Coordinates of C-alpha atoms and ligand atoms in Angstrom, one line a residue:
X1 CA 16.5 -39.6 -90.4
X2 CA 13.5 -39.9 -90.1
X3 CA 11.3 -36.7 -90.0
X4 CA 8.6 -35.9 -87.4
X5 CA 5.4 -33.6 -87.3
X6 CA 5.7 -30.3 -85.2
X7 CA 4.8 -30.3 -82.1
X8 CA 1.1 -29.6 -81.6
X9 CA 0.3 -31.0 -85.0
X10 CA -1.8 -33.6 -86.8
X11 CA -2.2 -36.0 -89.9
X12 CA -5.2 -36.0 -90.2
X13 CA -5.2 -39.6 -91.9
X14 CA -8.1 -41.1 -94.1
X15 CA -9.4 -43.4 -91.6
X16 CA -10.8 -40.0 -89.9
X17 CA -11.2 -37.3 -93.0
X18 CA -14.4 -38.9 -93.5
X19 CA -15.5 -37.5 -90.2
X20 CA -14.2 -34.2 -90.7
X21 CA -16.0 -33.8 -94.4
X22 CA -19.0 -34.8 -92.7
X23 CA -18.8 -32.2 -90.0
X24 CA -18.1 -29.7 -92.6
X25 CA -20.7 -30.4 -94.8
X26 CA -23.6 -30.7 -92.5
X27 CA -22.3 -27.1 -90.9
X28 CA -21.8 -26.1 -95.0
X29 CA -25.1 -27.0 -95.2
X30 CA -26.2 -25.2 -92.7
X31 CA -24.7 -22.5 -93.5
X32 CA -26.4 -22.0 -96.6
X33 CA -30.2 -22.6 -94.8
X34 CA -29.0 -19.7 -92.3
X35 CA -28.0 -17.5 -96.0
X36 CA -24.6 -17.6 -95.5
X37 CA -21.8 -17.5 -98.6
X38 CA -18.4 -18.4 -98.0
X39 CA -15.1 -16.3 -97.9
X40 CA -12.0 -17.5 -97.9
X41 CA -8.9 -15.7 -96.2
X42 CA -5.3 -15.7 -96.7
X43 CA -3.4 -18.2 -94.3
X44 CA -1.1 -15.1 -93.1
X45 CA -2.0 -11.1 -93.1
X46 CA 0.4 -8.4 -92.3
X47 CA 1.2 -8.7 -88.4
X48 CA -0.9 -5.0 -87.8
X49 CA -4.2 -7.0 -88.6
X50 CA -4.0 -8.8 -85.4
X51 CA -2.1 -6.1 -83.6
X52 CA -5.4 -3.9 -84.0
X53 CA -8.1 -6.7 -84.3
X54 CA -7.5 -9.0 -81.6
X55 CA -5.6 -6.5 -78.9
X56 CA -2.4 -5.9 -78.2
X57 CA -3.0 -6.5 -74.7
X58 CA -4.2 -10.7 -75.1
X59 CA -2.5 -13.8 -74.9
X60 CA -3.0 -14.2 -78.8
X61 CA -0.8 -11.2 -79.5
X62 CA 1.2 -11.3 -76.7
X63 CA 2.3 -15.1 -76.3
X64 CA 0.7 -17.2 -79.6
X65 CA 1.0 -15.7 -82.7
X66 CA 3.8 -17.3 -85.8
X67 CA 5.1 -14.1 -86.6
X68 CA 7.6 -13.5 -89.3
X69 CA 9.7 -11.0 -91.2
X70 CA 9.4 -12.3 -95.5
X71 CA 12.4 -11.9 -97.8
X72 CA 11.3 -8.0 -98.0
X73 CA 11.2 -7.6 -94.7
X74 CA 7.6 -7.2 -93.9
X75 CA 5.9 -8.8 -90.6
X76 CA 3.3 -11.5 -91.1
X77 CA 1.9 -13.3 -88.9
X78 CA 0.1 -17.0 -89.7
X79 CA -3.6 -16.4 -88.5
X80 CA -4.2 -17.4 -85.1
X81 CA -8.5 -17.1 -86.0
X82 CA -10.8 -16.1 -88.6
X83 CA -12.5 -13.0 -87.8
X84 CA -9.7 -10.1 -87.7
X85 CA -8.7 -11.5 -91.6
X86 CA -12.6 -11.4 -92.4
X87 CA -13.1 -8.2 -91.1
X88 CA -10.2 -6.8 -93.1
X89 CA -11.3 -8.5 -96.4
X90 CA -14.8 -7.1 -95.9
X91 CA -13.2 -3.4 -95.5
X92 CA -10.8 -4.1 -98.3
X93 CA -13.5 -5.0 -100.3
X94 CA -15.8 -2.7 -100.0
X95 CA -18.4 -5.4 -98.9
X96 CA -20.3 -2.8 -96.9
X97 CA -21.9 -1.3 -99.7
X98 CA -23.8 -4.7 -100.9
X99 CA -26.4 -5.9 -98.6
X100 CA -26.8 -6.0 -95.3
X101 CA -26.8 -8.3 -94.0
X102 CA -23.6 -9.6 -95.4
X103 CA -23.4 -13.0 -93.5
X104 CA -19.6 -14.6 -93.9
X105 CA -18.7 -18.5 -93.4
X106 CA -15.1 -19.8 -93.4
X107 CA -14.1 -22.9 -92.7
X108 CA -10.0 -22.4 -91.9
X109 CA -6.5 -23.8 -90.4
X110 CA -5.1 -21.1 -87.8
X111 CA -2.4 -21.0 -85.9
X112 CA -1.1 -20.3 -81.7
X113 CA 2.0 -20.7 -80.2
X114 CA 0.2 -22.7 -77.3
X115 CA 0.9 -25.4 -74.6
X116 CA -0.1 -28.6 -76.2
X117 CA -2.1 -30.8 -74.3
X118 CA -5.6 -32.7 -75.4
X119 CA -8.0 -30.7 -77.0
X120 CA -5.4 -27.4 -77.9
X121 CA -2.9 -27.9 -80.3
X122 CA -1.0 -24.9 -82.3
X123 CA -2.6 -26.0 -85.5
X124 CA -5.8 -26.6 -85.3
X125 CA -8.9 -26.3 -87.8
X126 CA -12.7 -23.8 -86.9
X127 CA -15.5 -23.6 -88.6
X128 CA -16.9 -19.9 -88.3
X129 CA -19.3 -17.3 -89.7
X130 CA -19.4 -13.3 -89.0
X131 CA -22.7 -11.1 -89.9
X132 CA -21.9 -8.0 -90.6
X133 CA -24.5 -4.8 -90.4
X134 CA -27.1 -5.6 -88.1
X135 CA -27.6 -3.6 -84.4
X136 CA -30.3 -5.0 -82.6
X137 CA -30.4 -8.8 -80.9
X138 CA -32.6 -10.3 -83.2
X139 CA -29.3 -11.6 -85.0
X140 CA -27.7 -12.4 -82.0
X141 CA -30.4 -14.7 -81.2
X142 CA -30.6 -16.0 -84.6
X143 CA -26.5 -16.9 -84.6
X144 CA -27.0 -19.2 -81.5
X145 CA -30.7 -20.8 -82.9
X146 CA -28.1 -21.8 -85.7
X147 CA -25.3 -23.5 -83.5
X148 CA -28.3 -24.9 -81.8
X149 CA -29.8 -26.3 -84.7
X150 CA -26.2 -27.9 -85.7
X151 CA -25.4 -29.6 -83.0
X152 CA -29.0 -31.0 -83.3
X153 CA -27.9 -32.2 -86.8
X154 CA -25.1 -33.5 -85.3
X155 CA -27.1 -35.4 -82.4
X156 CA -24.8 -33.6 -80.1
X157 CA -25.4 -34.2 -75.9
X158 CA -24.5 -32.5 -72.6
X159 CA -23.4 -29.2 -73.5
X160 CA -24.8 -25.8 -71.9
X161 CA -24.6 -22.6 -73.9
X162 CA -23.0 -19.6 -71.6
X163 CA -24.2 -16.3 -72.5
X164 CA -22.9 -13.2 -71.1
X165 CA -22.8 -9.4 -71.9
X166 CA -19.3 -6.8 -71.6
X167 CA -21.2 -3.7 -72.7
X168 CA -19.9 -1.3 -74.9
X169 CA -16.6 1.2 -74.5
X170 CA -19.2 3.2 -72.4
X171 CA -20.0 1.3 -69.5
X172 CA -16.7 -0.2 -69.9
X173 CA -14.9 2.5 -68.4
X174 CA -17.1 2.3 -65.2
X175 CA -16.0 -1.1 -64.7
X176 CA -13.1 -0.7 -65.5
X177 CA -12.2 2.0 -62.3
X178 CA -14.6 -0.7 -60.6
X179 CA -12.3 -3.8 -61.6
X180 CA -8.8 -1.4 -61.3
X181 CA -9.9 -0.2 -57.5
X182 CA -10.1 -4.1 -56.7
X183 CA -7.4 -5.3 -58.5
X184 CA -4.9 -2.9 -57.3
X185 CA -4.1 -4.0 -53.6
X186 CA -4.1 -7.5 -54.4
X187 CA -1.5 -6.8 -57.6
X188 CA 1.3 -8.3 -56.0
X189 CA -0.5 -11.7 -56.1
X190 CA -1.2 -11.4 -60.1
X191 CA 1.5 -13.1 -62.6
X192 CA 3.9 -11.0 -64.2
X193 CA 2.1 -10.7 -67.4
X194 CA -1.3 -9.5 -65.4
X195 CA 1.3 -7.2 -63.2
X196 CA 2.0 -5.5 -67.0
X197 CA -1.0 -5.4 -68.5
X198 CA -3.5 -4.5 -65.6
X199 CA -3.8 -0.8 -65.8
X200 CA -3.6 -1.3 -69.7
X201 CA -6.3 -3.5 -70.0
X202 CA -7.5 -5.4 -66.3
X203 CA -10.0 -7.3 -67.8
X204 CA -7.7 -9.3 -69.1
X205 CA -7.0 -10.4 -65.7
X206 CA -10.0 -11.5 -65.6
X207 CA -9.3 -13.9 -68.1
X208 CA -5.7 -14.7 -67.8
X209 CA -5.2 -18.7 -67.3
X210 CA -2.9 -18.4 -64.4
X211 CA -4.8 -19.9 -60.9
X212 CA -3.0 -17.3 -58.8
X213 CA -5.1 -14.7 -61.2
X214 CA -7.9 -16.9 -60.7
X215 CA -8.3 -16.9 -57.2
X216 CA -7.6 -13.0 -57.0
X217 CA -10.8 -12.4 -59.3
X218 CA -13.0 -15.1 -58.0
X219 CA -15.1 -12.0 -56.0
X220 CA -14.1 -9.3 -58.7
X221 CA -16.9 -7.1 -59.7
X222 CA -19.2 -8.3 -62.5
X223 CA -19.3 -6.3 -65.8
X224 CA -23.4 -7.2 -65.6
X225 CA -23.6 -4.5 -62.6
X226 CA -22.7 -1.9 -64.9
X227 CA -24.2 -2.3 -68.0
X228 CA -25.7 0.9 -69.3
X229 CA -29.4 1.4 -70.4
X230 CA -28.8 0.1 -73.9
X231 CA -26.6 -2.6 -73.3
X232 CA -28.9 -4.3 -70.6
X233 CA -31.4 -3.3 -73.7
X234 CA -30.3 -5.6 -75.7
X235 CA -29.3 -7.9 -73.4
X236 CA -32.4 -8.7 -71.6
X237 CA -34.2 -8.6 -74.8
X238 CA -31.6 -11.3 -76.2
X239 CA -32.6 -13.6 -73.3
X240 CA -36.3 -13.3 -74.1
X241 CA -36.0 -14.2 -77.7
X242 CA -33.5 -17.7 -76.4
X243 CA -36.4 -18.4 -74.1
X244 CA -38.8 -18.1 -76.9
X245 CA -37.6 -20.3 -79.3
X246 CA -36.8 -22.7 -76.7
X247 CA -32.9 -22.1 -76.6
X248 CA -31.7 -22.7 -72.8
X249 CA -28.9 -21.1 -71.5
X250 CA -27.5 -20.0 -68.3
X251 CA -25.9 -16.5 -67.9
X252 CA -22.5 -16.8 -66.6
X253 CA -21.1 -12.9 -65.8
X254 CA -17.2 -14.5 -65.6
X255 CA -16.7 -15.1 -69.7
X256 CA -15.2 -12.2 -71.1
X257 CA -13.3 -14.1 -74.1
X258 CA -9.7 -13.9 -74.9
X259 CA -9.7 -11.9 -77.3
X260 CA -10.3 -7.8 -77.4
X261 CA -13.1 -7.1 -80.2
X262 CA -16.0 -7.8 -78.4
X263 CA -18.8 -5.8 -77.2
X264 CA -22.1 -6.4 -75.4
X265 CA -22.7 -10.0 -76.4
X266 CA -20.4 -12.6 -75.6
X267 CA -21.1 -16.8 -75.8
X268 CA -19.2 -20.1 -75.4
X269 CA -20.8 -23.1 -76.0
X270 CA -19.5 -25.3 -73.2
X271 CA -19.0 -29.2 -73.3
X272 CA -19.7 -31.2 -69.8
X273 CA -17.2 -34.1 -70.8
X274 CA -14.1 -32.5 -72.0
X275 CA -13.0 -30.7 -68.9
X276 CA -11.1 -27.7 -69.2
X277 CA -10.5 -27.3 -72.8
X278 CA -14.0 -28.1 -73.0
X279 CA -15.2 -25.1 -75.1
X280 CA -16.2 -25.9 -78.4
X281 CA -17.6 -22.9 -79.4
X282 CA -16.8 -19.6 -79.1
X283 CA -18.1 -15.9 -80.6
X284 CA -19.6 -12.3 -79.4
X285 CA -20.5 -9.1 -81.2
X286 CA -17.9 -6.6 -81.8
X287 CA -19.6 -3.4 -83.5
X288 CA -16.0 -1.5 -83.3
X289 CA -14.1 -3.6 -85.0
X290 CA -14.9 -3.1 -88.4
X291 CA -13.9 0.4 -88.2
X292 CA -11.0 -0.4 -86.2
X293 CA -9.9 -2.1 -89.0
X294 CA -10.2 1.1 -91.3
X295 CA -13.9 0.8 -92.6
X296 CA -16.4 2.5 -91.7
X297 CA -18.8 2.5 -88.3
X298 CA -20.3 -1.4 -88.6
X299 CA -21.8 -3.8 -86.6
X300 CA -21.2 -7.2 -86.2
X301 CA -21.4 -10.6 -84.9
X302 CA -20.0 -14.4 -85.3
X303 CA -18.3 -17.3 -84.1
X304 CA -15.6 -20.1 -84.3
X305 CA -16.1 -23.7 -83.5
X306 CA -13.3 -26.0 -83.0
X307 CA -13.2 -28.8 -85.3
X308 CA -11.0 -30.9 -83.2
X309 CA -12.8 -30.4 -80.0
X310 CA -16.0 -30.4 -81.7
X311 CA -14.5 -34.3 -83.4
X312 CA -13.2 -35.6 -79.7
X313 CA -16.9 -34.9 -78.4
X314 CA -18.8 -36.4 -81.0
X315 CA -16.4 -39.1 -81.2
X316 CA -16.7 -39.5 -76.9
X317 CA -20.5 -39.3 -77.0
X318 CA -20.1 -42.6 -80.4
X319 CA -22.0 -40.0 -82.9
X320 CA -19.5 -40.2 -85.8
X321 CA -18.7 -43.0 -87.4
X322 CA -16.4 -43.1 -90.6
X323 CA -19.6 -43.9 -94.3
X324 CA -19.4 -43.3 -97.2
X325 CA -21.7 -41.5 -99.3
X326 CA -21.6 -43.7 -102.6
X327 CA -22.1 -47.2 -103.3
X328 CA -18.7 -48.7 -104.1
X329 CA -18.5 -51.1 -106.5
X330 CA -14.9 -53.6 -106.5
X331 CA -14.5 -55.2 -110.0
X332 CA -11.6 -58.8 -109.8
X333 CA -10.1 -59.3 -112.8
X334 CA -8.6 -62.8 -113.9
X335 CA -6.3 -61.9 -116.9
X336 CA -5.3 -59.2 -119.2
X337 CA -8.5 -59.4 -121.3
X338 CA -10.5 -58.9 -118.3
X339 CA -8.4 -55.7 -116.8
X340 CA -9.2 -54.3 -119.9
X341 CA -12.3 -54.9 -119.8
X342 CA -13.0 -54.0 -116.0
X343 CA -11.3 -50.5 -116.7
X344 CA -13.9 -49.8 -119.6
X345 CA -16.6 -50.3 -116.8
X346 CA -14.8 -48.5 -114.2
X347 CA -15.0 -45.2 -116.2
X348 CA -18.5 -46.1 -117.1
X349 CA -19.4 -46.4 -114.1
X350 CA -18.1 -43.7 -111.9
X351 CA -19.3 -41.2 -114.7
X352 CA -22.6 -42.1 -113.5
X353 CA -21.6 -41.0 -110.3
X354 CA -20.5 -44.9 -108.7
X355 CA -17.1 -44.9 -106.8
X356 CA -15.1 -48.3 -108.4
X357 CA -12.4 -49.8 -108.0
X358 CA -10.2 -52.8 -109.5
X359 CA -7.4 -54.6 -109.4
X360 CA -4.0 -53.0 -110.4
X361 CA -1.7 -55.5 -109.0
X362 CA -2.1 -58.6 -110.7
X363 CA -3.4 -60.8 -107.4
X364 CA -5.0 -63.5 -106.7
X365 CA -9.0 -63.7 -106.8
X366 CA -8.5 -64.6 -103.1
X367 CA -6.2 -61.7 -102.9
X368 CA -8.6 -59.2 -104.2
X369 CA -11.9 -60.3 -102.2
X370 CA -9.4 -59.5 -99.4
X371 CA -9.0 -56.2 -100.6
X372 CA -12.8 -55.4 -101.4
X373 CA -13.2 -57.0 -97.8
X374 CA -10.5 -54.8 -96.2
X375 CA -11.4 -51.6 -97.9
X376 CA -15.6 -51.9 -96.6
X377 CA -16.8 -52.2 -100.5
X378 CA -20.4 -52.2 -101.0
X379 CA -20.4 -54.8 -104.3
X380 CA -18.0 -57.3 -105.9
X381 CA -18.3 -58.8 -109.5
X382 CA -15.9 -61.0 -111.0
X383 CA -14.4 -61.0 -113.8
X384 CA -12.6 -63.6 -115.5
X385 CA -12.6 -66.4 -118.9
X386 CA -16.2 -67.2 -118.9
X387 CA -17.9 -64.2 -117.7
X388 CA -16.4 -62.5 -121.2
X389 CA -17.5 -65.3 -123.3
X390 CA -20.9 -65.2 -121.8
X391 CA -20.7 -61.3 -121.9
X392 CA -22.2 -61.6 -118.5
X393 CA -21.5 -61.1 -114.8
X394 CA -22.9 -61.3 -111.4
X395 CA -23.2 -58.6 -108.9
X396 CA -23.0 -59.9 -105.4
X397 CA -23.6 -58.1 -102.1
X398 CA -20.8 -57.8 -99.8
X399 CA -22.6 -55.7 -96.9
X400 CA -25.7 -57.9 -97.2
X401 CA -24.5 -62.1 -97.9
X402 CA -27.9 -63.6 -97.7
X403 CA -29.3 -61.0 -100.9
X404 CA -29.2 -63.5 -104.4
X405 CA -26.7 -63.0 -106.5
X406 CA -27.6 -60.8 -109.6
X407 CA -26.6 -61.7 -113.5
X408 CA -26.3 -58.2 -115.2
X409 CA -25.0 -58.1 -119.1
X410 CA -21.3 -56.8 -118.9
X411 CA -22.1 -53.9 -121.5
X412 CA -25.5 -53.4 -119.4
X413 CA -24.2 -50.5 -117.4
X414 CA -27.6 -48.7 -117.1
X415 CA -29.0 -51.6 -115.3
X416 CA -25.8 -52.0 -113.3
X417 CA -25.7 -48.3 -112.5
X418 CA -29.2 -48.6 -111.7
X419 CA -29.0 -51.2 -109.0
X420 CA -25.6 -49.8 -107.6
X421 CA -27.3 -46.1 -107.6
X422 CA -30.6 -47.9 -106.1
X423 CA -28.9 -48.5 -103.0
Ligands
HAM1 P1 -11.7 -18.5 -79.4 O1 -12.7 -18.4 -78.4 O2 -10.1 -17.8 -79.5 O3 -12.6 -17.3 -81.0 O4 -11.9 -19.6 -80.3 C1 -13.1 -20.2 -80.8 C2 -12.7 -21.8 -80.6 O5 -11.9 -22.4 -81.4 C3 -12.5 -22.2 -79.5 O6 -13.9 -22.7 -78.4 C4 -12.1 -24.1 -79.6 O7 -12.9 -24.7 -79.9 C5 -11.5 -23.6 -81.0 N1 -9.8 -23.4 -80.5 C6 -9.1 -22.2 -80.2 N2 -7.5 -22.2 -79.8 C7 -7.2 -23.4 -80.1 C8 -6.4 -24.1 -79.8 N3 -4.9 -23.8 -79.4 N4 -6.6 -25.8 -80.5 C9 -7.5 -26.0 -80.3 N5 -9.1 -25.8 -80.7 C10 -8.7 -24.6 -80.2 C11 -12.4 -17.2 -81.7 O8 -11.5 -17.2 -82.7 C12 -13.1 -15.8 -82.5 N6 -12.8 -15.2 -83.9 C13 -14.2 -16.1 -82.4 C14 -15.5 -15.5 -83.3 C15 -15.9 -15.4 -84.1 N7 -15.5 -14.4 -82.8 C16 -16.6 -13.6 -83.5 N8 -16.2 -14.4 -84.2

């Protein structure tokens, strides 16, 4: 029987992987400019890492985790996001004793059992950063500037940065009471999940995707009105820094984010095109998470960008074109001797960084030409009896048909490589 990929997963075929490489390479180059180093973490963790890190009352932990018991009876979970695993690694490897701030980036797959729709998958990809050790708002501003810089590099338009502050446990205690006082009389209008978790974590009701809950919370009190002096200062300074850098933003007091670890600054980059799945990137500060996962009290901030959503957005704006970085050469070979010669020539040129293919199917010249065209090769040279006898080949551009052919010595690898590399 023909097998199908599981619901919510996708095969990324060669037509699109070039686009993925492009956004990832651009991201990695930018990370280096801002001092971020790569970390690679396991695909699965002990379930407790997410229960304690992401939070027991979140949708992610309550409904969306792929959790299983391994043969040793341990409860393991496929990572639904990167932050909790990175923090676990940071604590376990004593990374806090190295320089501060410690800046880490990652490119990962993540898994959530979600209702599948456009821009919402069960296996998806995130590019993210986490910065540990800096407490003040300057790093918040730097992280947002980095994202702004990234979108500028990609040429992205029509997106907006939404920011909010959800304060610290101190401000949240007061806010919690005000929110509960507002929600209690309306409890029976909430979905069953929200009714169950309301007393324990009323903030989650604000983040619920059910329409009935969204209707109830429309006029709920706003956390921004309950910030203590320190959290208010932090947020005001951040806004000033963003203004100084010319980064536009909108304060959206309704952003609470779907994960429990956030404190103070939270933010989302929202596309104006993708509709409800329009959040391309989300993040914020999590000053209590390192401690919650067994480390010393350490502030942290980061973000994760959904690659599927980013690429959808780039495509909608006509900004990703499959492109190859190297010049490509096709060697058409017309007999056995030419085949052997083509192989040697291809190896010599590949060692100099030129991407080369030659016929391996004993095809006719016509069929070989067709193959070179279909595979978007930049140059072609034909190796037949005549070329072998003369020890010379004609190099022809397939991109610019008006470009004159160049005659080059068959064994003059330097000249061939030079012409091809120039392109
Ligand atoms: P998040 O908002 O849950 O945050 O996810 C970040 C981004 O991942 C979203 O904005 C979205 O683009 C993408 N994403 C999430 N779920 C899906 C899905 N089912 N299908 C496709 N894309 C999806 C986090 O994960 C935090 N760890 C971000 C962070 C890092 N905060 C601090 N540091």
